[in-house]
Amino acid sequence: MIGAHPGGVQLTRRLFEIAGISVPDMQRSAGIAVSRAGTAGKALDLGAGTGESVRCLRLLGYDAVGIDRNAGTGGASTSDKTASGFVIPGDMTALPFPDGSFDLCLAECSVAVCGDGPEALREAYRVLRPGGSLLLSDVFFHKEQAPSLSMPEPLTFSCWERETARAGFSLRKSSDETALWREFFLESLWNDNADEAFCSFFQEAGKAGCGYFLAWLWKGEMNGFI
């Protein structure tokens, strides 16, 4: 991967912008994040890795935590230590939080590879308060003969629409960021810092017309998309 997920902080910024959330400089110190935590509500990062996006959420004023299967296994860099302290070990398909615990959930390139995508979406819906948002970014495929990954059918954008609706979410806004995602990938190849596993996935997924999208989902009813 490029950074903690494909596209790194720049696609995280785009995801917040789609939801109408103003994003300041994401590279500011983690100490500021701690002092502001809680002013914007509670947030949960699903598949948080070393906590890069948790740090961003705390900079935005959220009382943010993350959950990741590999949390606490070591490997965090010095710059990640403060953020990784807010990431707990756990499974996003069986969240250890009560119903309605969070105002915002974030899932960046994690639902498609979590093992059970529909259950992860249902769990995100459960732990959100009414009116809460799920900010989702992940891969999809244009061809019907495509991998299903963690979904019960080929992972087209239509599959994402059906599964998020079945979980209870309404889609407020989405954006196809395939071009930007490819740009990040090619730049990473040029700089020789792309993860080998991601390179292999990208090569295989290209055969099925792989794309990348961002979506703002809402726990509530909507009349159509905006």
PDB file of C-alpha atoms in Angstrom:
ATOM      1  CA  MET A   1       0.000   0.000   0.000  1.00  0.00           C
ATOM      2  CA  ILE A   2       0.940   3.620  -0.371  1.00  0.00           C
ATOM      3  CA  GLY A   3       0.949   4.954   3.156  1.00  0.00           C
ATOM      4  CA  ALA A   4      -1.594   3.317   5.497  1.00  0.00           C
ATOM      5  CA  HIS A   5      -3.969   2.723   2.552  1.00  0.00           C
ATOM      6  CA  PRO A   6      -3.930   3.412  -1.197  1.00  0.00           C
ATOM      7  CA  GLY A   7      -3.594   7.133  -1.753  1.00  0.00           C
ATOM      8  CA  GLY A   8      -2.577   7.899   1.818  1.00  0.00           C
ATOM      9  CA  VAL A   9      -3.658  11.084   3.554  1.00  0.00           C
ATOM     10  CA  GLN A  10      -4.611  12.835   0.327  1.00  0.00           C
ATOM     11  CA  LEU A  11      -7.491  10.433  -0.340  1.00  0.00           C
ATOM     12  CA  THR A  12      -8.452  10.660   3.339  1.00  0.00           C
ATOM     13  CA  ARG A  13      -8.679  14.416   2.844  1.00  0.00           C
ATOM     14  CA  ARG A  14     -10.878  13.902  -0.247  1.00  0.00           C
ATOM     15  CA  LEU A  15     -13.145  11.588   1.734  1.00  0.00           C
ATOM     16  CA  PHE A  16     -13.701  14.212   4.435  1.00  0.00           C
ATOM     17  CA  GLU A  17     -14.309  16.894   1.835  1.00  0.00           C
ATOM     18  CA  ILE A  18     -17.069  14.792   0.234  1.00  0.00           C
ATOM     19  CA  ALA A  19     -18.795  14.713   3.623  1.00  0.00           C
ATOM     20  CA  GLY A  20     -18.458  18.483   3.958  1.00  0.00           C
ATOM     21  CA  ILE A  21     -15.839  18.273   6.721  1.00  0.00           C
ATOM     22  CA  SER A  22     -13.202  20.999   6.584  1.00  0.00           C
ATOM     23  CA  VAL A  23      -9.733  19.489   6.879  1.00  0.00           C
ATOM     24  CA  PRO A  24      -6.768  21.525   8.173  1.00  0.00           C
ATOM     25  CA  ASP A  25      -3.138  20.533   7.762  1.00  0.00           C
ATOM     26  CA  MET A  26      -3.042  16.788   8.534  1.00  0.00           C
ATOM     27  CA  GLN A  27       0.651  16.891   9.377  1.00  0.00           C
ATOM     28  CA  ARG A  28       0.230  18.972  12.546  1.00  0.00           C
ATOM     29  CA  SER A  29       1.449  17.527  15.835  1.00  0.00           C
ATOM     30  CA  ALA A  30      -0.452  14.753  17.589  1.00  0.00           C
ATOM     31  CA  GLY A  31      -0.308  16.773  20.828  1.00  0.00           C
ATOM     32  CA  ILE A  32      -2.779  19.287  19.401  1.00  0.00           C
ATOM     33  CA  ALA A  33      -5.054  16.385  18.495  1.00  0.00           C
ATOM     34  CA  VAL A  34      -5.207  15.195  22.102  1.00  0.00           C
ATOM     35  CA  SER A  35      -6.126  18.649  23.395  1.00  0.00           C
ATOM     36  CA  ARG A  36      -9.021  19.009  20.906  1.00  0.00           C
ATOM     37  CA  ALA A  37     -10.399  15.460  21.267  1.00  0.00           C
ATOM     38  CA  GLY A  38     -14.151  15.276  21.804  1.00  0.00           C
ATOM     39  CA  THR A  39     -15.204  18.683  20.501  1.00  0.00           C
ATOM     40  CA  ALA A  40     -16.642  17.211  17.273  1.00  0.00           C
ATOM     41  CA  GLY A  41     -18.100  13.997  18.715  1.00  0.00           C
ATOM     42  CA  LYS A  42     -16.922  10.391  18.848  1.00  0.00           C
ATOM     43  CA  ALA A  43     -15.368   8.584  15.881  1.00  0.00           C
ATOM     44  CA  LEU A  44     -14.206   5.049  15.114  1.00  0.00           C
ATOM     45  CA  ASP A  45     -11.695   4.033  12.433  1.00  0.00           C
ATOM     46  CA  LEU A  46     -12.369   0.488  11.189  1.00  0.00           C
ATOM     47  CA  GLY A  47      -9.155  -1.246  10.174  1.00  0.00           C
ATOM     48  CA  ALA A  48      -7.052   1.573  11.575  1.00  0.00           C
ATOM     49  CA  GLY A  49      -3.570   0.155  10.986  1.00  0.00           C
ATOM     50  CA  THR A  50      -1.022   2.235  12.895  1.00  0.00           C
ATOM     51  CA  GLY A  51      -3.529   5.018  13.519  1.00  0.00           C
ATOM     52  CA  GLU A  52      -2.660   7.599  10.879  1.00  0.00           C
ATOM     53  CA  SER A  53      -6.329   8.431  10.216  1.00  0.00           C
ATOM     54  CA  VAL A  54      -7.127   8.286  13.951  1.00  0.00           C
ATOM     55  CA  ARG A  55      -4.613  11.094  14.389  1.00  0.00           C
ATOM     56  CA  CYS A  56      -6.344  13.037  11.636  1.00  0.00           C
ATOM     57  CA  LEU A  57      -9.748  12.549  13.262  1.00  0.00           C
ATOM     58  CA  ARG A  58      -8.403  13.799  16.581  1.00  0.00           C
ATOM     59  CA  LEU A  59      -6.956  16.862  14.844  1.00  0.00           C
ATOM     60  CA  LEU A  60     -10.474  17.522  13.590  1.00  0.00           C
ATOM     61  CA  GLY A  61     -11.738  17.491  17.172  1.00  0.00           C
ATOM     62  CA  TYR A  62     -13.155  13.964  17.356  1.00  0.00           C
ATOM     63  CA  ASP A  63     -12.718  11.739  20.371  1.00  0.00           C
ATOM     64  CA  ALA A  64     -11.389   9.071  18.007  1.00  0.00           C
ATOM     65  CA  VAL A  65     -10.259   5.499  18.455  1.00  0.00           C
ATOM     66  CA  GLY A  66      -9.396   2.789  15.968  1.00  0.00           C
ATOM     67  CA  ILE A  67      -9.733  -0.962  15.817  1.00  0.00           C
ATOM     68  CA  ASP A  68      -7.451  -3.321  13.933  1.00  0.00           C
ATOM     69  CA  ARG A  69      -6.722  -7.033  14.078  1.00  0.00           C
ATOM     70  CA  ASN A  70      -2.992  -6.350  14.162  1.00  0.00           C
ATOM     71  CA  ALA A  71      -3.017  -3.572  16.740  1.00  0.00           C
ATOM     72  CA  GLY A  72      -0.343  -3.908  19.391  1.00  0.00           C
ATOM     73  CA  THR A  73       1.813  -6.317  17.378  1.00  0.00           C
ATOM     74  CA  GLY A  74       4.642  -3.792  17.047  1.00  0.00           C
ATOM     75  CA  GLY A  75       6.116  -2.106  14.019  1.00  0.00           C
ATOM     76  CA  ALA A  76       4.774   1.418  14.555  1.00  0.00           C
ATOM     77  CA  SER A  77       7.284   4.122  13.686  1.00  0.00           C
ATOM     78  CA  THR A  78       8.181   6.841  16.161  1.00  0.00           C
ATOM     79  CA  SER A  79       5.805   9.266  14.438  1.00  0.00           C
ATOM     80  CA  ASP A  80       2.961   6.746  14.756  1.00  0.00           C
ATOM     81  CA  LYS A  81       3.350   5.955  18.465  1.00  0.00           C
ATOM     82  CA  THR A  82       0.904   8.566  19.759  1.00  0.00           C
ATOM     83  CA  ALA A  83      -1.730   7.653  17.200  1.00  0.00           C
ATOM     84  CA  SER A  84      -1.270   3.900  17.636  1.00  0.00           C
ATOM     85  CA  GLY A  85      -1.991   4.326  21.343  1.00  0.00           C
ATOM     86  CA  PHE A  86      -5.609   5.001  20.352  1.00  0.00           C
ATOM     87  CA  VAL A  87      -5.902   1.804  18.265  1.00  0.00           C
ATOM     88  CA  ILE A  88      -7.144  -1.317  20.017  1.00  0.00           C
ATOM     89  CA  PRO A  89      -6.946  -4.933  18.810  1.00  0.00           C
ATOM     90  CA  GLY A  90     -10.244  -6.279  17.533  1.00  0.00           C
ATOM     91  CA  ASP A  91     -12.393  -7.428  14.643  1.00  0.00           C
ATOM     92  CA  MET A  92     -14.471  -4.903  12.685  1.00  0.00           C
ATOM     93  CA  THR A  93     -17.076  -7.632  12.097  1.00  0.00           C
ATOM     94  CA  ALA A  94     -17.660  -7.961  15.866  1.00  0.00           C
ATOM     95  CA  LEU A  95     -17.148  -4.537  17.407  1.00  0.00           C
ATOM     96  CA  PRO A  96     -16.751  -4.369  21.217  1.00  0.00           C
ATOM     97  CA  PHE A  97     -18.884  -1.217  21.544  1.00  0.00           C
ATOM     98  CA  PRO A  98     -22.539  -0.621  22.548  1.00  0.00           C
ATOM     99  CA  ASP A  99     -25.177   0.445  20.036  1.00  0.00           C
ATOM    100  CA  GLY A 100     -25.082   4.135  19.114  1.00  0.00           C
ATOM    101  CA  SER A 101     -21.590   4.750  20.516  1.00  0.00           C
ATOM    102  CA  PHE A 102     -20.227   6.914  17.684  1.00  0.00           C
ATOM    103  CA  ASP A 103     -21.088   9.936  15.579  1.00  0.00           C
ATOM    104  CA  LEU A 104     -18.760   8.913  12.752  1.00  0.00           C
ATOM    105  CA  CYS A 105     -17.204   5.697  11.442  1.00  0.00           C
ATOM    106  CA  LEU A 106     -14.354   5.633   8.949  1.00  0.00           C
ATOM    107  CA  ALA A 107     -13.438   2.605   6.807  1.00  0.00           C
ATOM    108  CA  GLU A 108     -10.596   3.081   4.346  1.00  0.00           C
ATOM    109  CA  CYS A 109      -9.861   0.086   2.123  1.00  0.00           C
ATOM    110  CA  SER A 110     -10.779  -2.292   4.953  1.00  0.00           C
ATOM    111  CA  VAL A 111     -14.332  -3.592   4.398  1.00  0.00           C
ATOM    112  CA  ALA A 112     -13.459  -5.420   1.156  1.00  0.00           C
ATOM    113  CA  VAL A 113     -10.716  -7.419   2.876  1.00  0.00           C
ATOM    114  CA  CYS A 114     -12.139  -7.916   6.389  1.00  0.00           C
ATOM    115  CA  GLY A 115     -13.501 -11.426   5.735  1.00  0.00           C
ATOM    116  CA  ASP A 116     -17.208 -10.555   6.000  1.00  0.00           C
ATOM    117  CA  GLY A 117     -18.069  -7.240   4.373  1.00  0.00           C
ATOM    118  CA  PRO A 118     -21.840  -7.333   5.000  1.00  0.00           C
ATOM    119  CA  GLU A 119     -21.294  -8.012   8.705  1.00  0.00           C
ATOM    120  CA  ALA A 120     -18.741  -5.206   8.957  1.00  0.00           C
ATOM    121  CA  LEU A 121     -21.271  -2.805   7.428  1.00  0.00           C
ATOM    122  CA  ARG A 122     -23.995  -3.993   9.819  1.00  0.00           C
ATOM    123  CA  GLU A 123     -21.656  -3.513  12.777  1.00  0.00           C
ATOM    124  CA  ALA A 124     -20.754   0.002  11.625  1.00  0.00           C
ATOM    125  CA  TYR A 125     -24.469   0.796  11.353  1.00  0.00           C
ATOM    126  CA  ARG A 126     -25.128  -0.630  14.827  1.00  0.00           C
ATOM    127  CA  VAL A 127     -22.481   1.400  16.643  1.00  0.00           C
ATOM    128  CA  LEU A 128     -23.450   4.668  14.931  1.00  0.00           C
ATOM    129  CA  ARG A 129     -25.991   6.943  16.566  1.00  0.00           C
ATOM    130  CA  PRO A 130     -29.099   7.836  14.497  1.00  0.00           C
ATOM    131  CA  GLY A 131     -27.989  10.418  11.951  1.00  0.00           C
ATOM    132  CA  GLY A 132     -24.363   9.287  12.169  1.00  0.00           C
ATOM    133  CA  SER A 133     -22.125   8.915   9.122  1.00  0.00           C
ATOM    134  CA  LEU A 134     -19.946   6.182   7.667  1.00  0.00           C
ATOM    135  CA  LEU A 135     -17.134   7.480   5.462  1.00  0.00           C
ATOM    136  CA  LEU A 136     -16.133   4.619   3.199  1.00  0.00           C
ATOM    137  CA  SER A 137     -13.365   4.211   0.631  1.00  0.00           C
ATOM    138  CA  ASP A 138     -12.622   0.938  -1.115  1.00  0.00           C
ATOM    139  CA  VAL A 139     -12.124  -0.929  -4.368  1.00  0.00           C
ATOM    140  CA  PHE A 140     -14.773  -2.025  -6.846  1.00  0.00           C
ATOM    141  CA  PHE A 141     -14.730  -3.787 -10.205  1.00  0.00           C
ATOM    142  CA  HIS A 142     -16.366  -2.873 -13.500  1.00  0.00           C
ATOM    143  CA  LYS A 143     -16.635  -6.429 -14.824  1.00  0.00           C
ATOM    144  CA  GLU A 144     -19.204  -8.930 -13.545  1.00  0.00           C
ATOM    145  CA  GLN A 145     -16.598 -11.696 -13.722  1.00  0.00           C
ATOM    146  CA  ALA A 146     -14.661 -10.163 -10.866  1.00  0.00           C
ATOM    147  CA  PRO A 147     -13.382 -11.084  -7.388  1.00  0.00           C
ATOM    148  CA  SER A 148     -15.907 -10.929  -4.559  1.00  0.00           C
ATOM    149  CA  LEU A 149     -13.249 -10.486  -1.832  1.00  0.00           C
ATOM    150  CA  SER A 150     -15.282 -10.138   1.407  1.00  0.00           C
ATOM    151  CA  MET A 151     -18.667  -9.800  -0.293  1.00  0.00           C
ATOM    152  CA  PRO A 152     -21.117 -12.588  -1.280  1.00  0.00           C
ATOM    153  CA  GLU A 153     -21.028 -11.620  -4.980  1.00  0.00           C
ATOM    154  CA  PRO A 154     -18.635  -9.952  -7.455  1.00  0.00           C
ATOM    155  CA  LEU A 155     -17.571  -6.639  -5.962  1.00  0.00           C
ATOM    156  CA  THR A 156     -19.033  -4.189  -8.471  1.00  0.00           C
ATOM    157  CA  PHE A 157     -20.233  -0.741  -7.413  1.00  0.00           C
ATOM    158  CA  SER A 158     -23.802  -2.106  -7.638  1.00  0.00           C
ATOM    159  CA  CYS A 159     -22.807  -4.718  -5.054  1.00  0.00           C
ATOM    160  CA  TRP A 160     -21.624  -1.947  -2.730  1.00  0.00           C
ATOM    161  CA  GLU A 161     -24.916  -0.096  -3.222  1.00  0.00           C
ATOM    162  CA  ARG A 162     -26.942  -3.205  -2.381  1.00  0.00           C
ATOM    163  CA  GLU A 163     -24.891  -4.236   0.654  1.00  0.00           C
ATOM    164  CA  THR A 164     -24.750  -0.771   2.222  1.00  0.00           C
ATOM    165  CA  ALA A 165     -28.526  -0.428   1.731  1.00  0.00           C
ATOM    166  CA  ARG A 166     -29.120  -3.870   3.284  1.00  0.00           C
ATOM    167  CA  ALA A 167     -27.076  -2.767   6.296  1.00  0.00           C
ATOM    168  CA  GLY A 168     -29.454   0.194   6.641  1.00  0.00           C
ATOM    169  CA  PHE A 169     -27.377   3.027   5.186  1.00  0.00           C
ATOM    170  CA  SER A 170     -28.512   5.741   2.803  1.00  0.00           C
ATOM    171  CA  LEU A 171     -25.959   6.974   0.271  1.00  0.00           C
ATOM    172  CA  ARG A 172     -25.567  10.734   0.462  1.00  0.00           C
ATOM    173  CA  LYS A 173     -22.686  11.197  -1.955  1.00  0.00           C
ATOM    174  CA  SER A 174     -20.053   9.140  -3.760  1.00  0.00           C
ATOM    175  CA  SER A 175     -17.076   9.845  -5.977  1.00  0.00           C
ATOM    176  CA  ASP A 176     -15.106   7.662  -8.389  1.00  0.00           C
ATOM    177  CA  GLU A 177     -11.457   8.302  -7.529  1.00  0.00           C
ATOM    178  CA  THR A 178      -9.944   5.617  -9.778  1.00  0.00           C
ATOM    179  CA  ALA A 179      -7.849   8.123 -11.736  1.00  0.00           C
ATOM    180  CA  LEU A 180      -6.363   9.646  -8.577  1.00  0.00           C
ATOM    181  CA  TRP A 181      -5.791   6.187  -7.090  1.00  0.00           C
ATOM    182  CA  ARG A 182      -3.870   5.100 -10.208  1.00  0.00           C
ATOM    183  CA  GLU A 183      -1.857   8.305 -10.091  1.00  0.00           C
ATOM    184  CA  PHE A 184      -0.785   7.541  -6.517  1.00  0.00           C
ATOM    185  CA  PHE A 185       0.089   3.979  -7.509  1.00  0.00           C
ATOM    186  CA  LEU A 186       2.194   5.012 -10.506  1.00  0.00           C
ATOM    187  CA  GLU A 187       3.955   7.693  -8.477  1.00  0.00           C
ATOM    188  CA  SER A 188       4.734   5.124  -5.796  1.00  0.00           C
ATOM    189  CA  LEU A 189       6.140   2.744  -8.412  1.00  0.00           C
ATOM    190  CA  TRP A 190       8.295   5.565  -9.789  1.00  0.00           C
ATOM    191  CA  ASN A 191       9.610   6.298  -6.282  1.00  0.00           C
ATOM    192  CA  ASP A 192      10.050   2.561  -5.597  1.00  0.00           C
ATOM    193  CA  ASN A 193       8.042   2.622  -2.338  1.00  0.00           C
ATOM    194  CA  ALA A 194       4.896   0.636  -3.240  1.00  0.00           C
ATOM    195  CA  ASP A 195       4.167  -2.400  -1.093  1.00  0.00           C
ATOM    196  CA  GLU A 196       4.795  -5.661  -2.991  1.00  0.00           C
ATOM    197  CA  ALA A 197       1.420  -7.145  -1.990  1.00  0.00           C
ATOM    198  CA  PHE A 198      -0.376  -4.059  -3.270  1.00  0.00           C
ATOM    199  CA  CYS A 199       1.514  -4.245  -6.580  1.00  0.00           C
ATOM    200  CA  SER A 200       0.435  -7.873  -7.031  1.00  0.00           C
ATOM    201  CA  PHE A 201      -3.182  -7.029  -6.215  1.00  0.00           C
ATOM    202  CA  PHE A 202      -3.212  -4.080  -8.591  1.00  0.00           C
ATOM    203  CA  GLN A 203      -1.892  -6.197 -11.471  1.00  0.00           C
ATOM    204  CA  GLU A 204      -4.476  -8.942 -10.941  1.00  0.00           C
ATOM    205  CA  ALA A 205      -7.362  -6.574 -10.224  1.00  0.00           C
ATOM    206  CA  GLY A 206      -6.658  -4.626 -13.390  1.00  0.00           C
ATOM    207  CA  LYS A 207      -7.920  -7.570 -15.409  1.00  0.00           C
ATOM    208  CA  ALA A 208     -11.371  -7.139 -13.811  1.00  0.00           C
ATOM    209  CA  GLY A 209     -11.446  -3.367 -14.343  1.00  0.00           C
ATOM    210  CA  CYS A 210     -10.565  -2.362 -10.791  1.00  0.00           C
ATOM    211  CA  GLY A 211     -11.579   1.078  -9.575  1.00  0.00           C
ATOM    212  CA  TYR A 212     -11.611   3.018  -6.316  1.00  0.00           C
ATOM    213  CA  PHE A 213     -14.476   5.008  -4.816  1.00  0.00           C
ATOM    214  CA  LEU A 214     -15.250   7.256  -1.869  1.00  0.00           C
ATOM    215  CA  ALA A 215     -18.697   7.369  -0.275  1.00  0.00           C
ATOM    216  CA  TRP A 216     -20.530   9.273   2.433  1.00  0.00           C
ATOM    217  CA  LEU A 217     -23.194   7.045   3.981  1.00  0.00           C
ATOM    218  CA  TRP A 218     -25.786   8.068   6.513  1.00  0.00           C
ATOM    219  CA  LYS A 219     -27.694   6.220   9.237  1.00  0.00           C
ATOM    220  CA  GLY A 220     -31.109   7.501   8.286  1.00  0.00           C
ATOM    221  CA  GLU A 221     -33.575   7.701   5.419  1.00  0.00           C
ATOM    222  CA  MET A 222     -33.002   9.842   2.342  1.00  0.00           C
ATOM    223  CA  ASN A 223     -35.149  10.596  -0.672  1.00  0.00           C
ATOM    224  CA  GLY A 224     -32.668   9.847  -3.436  1.00  0.00           C
ATOM    225  CA  PHE A 225     -28.997  10.795  -3.665  1.00  0.00           C
ATOM    226  CA  ILE A 226     -27.446  14.223  -3.276  1.00  0.00           C
TER     227      ILE A 226
END
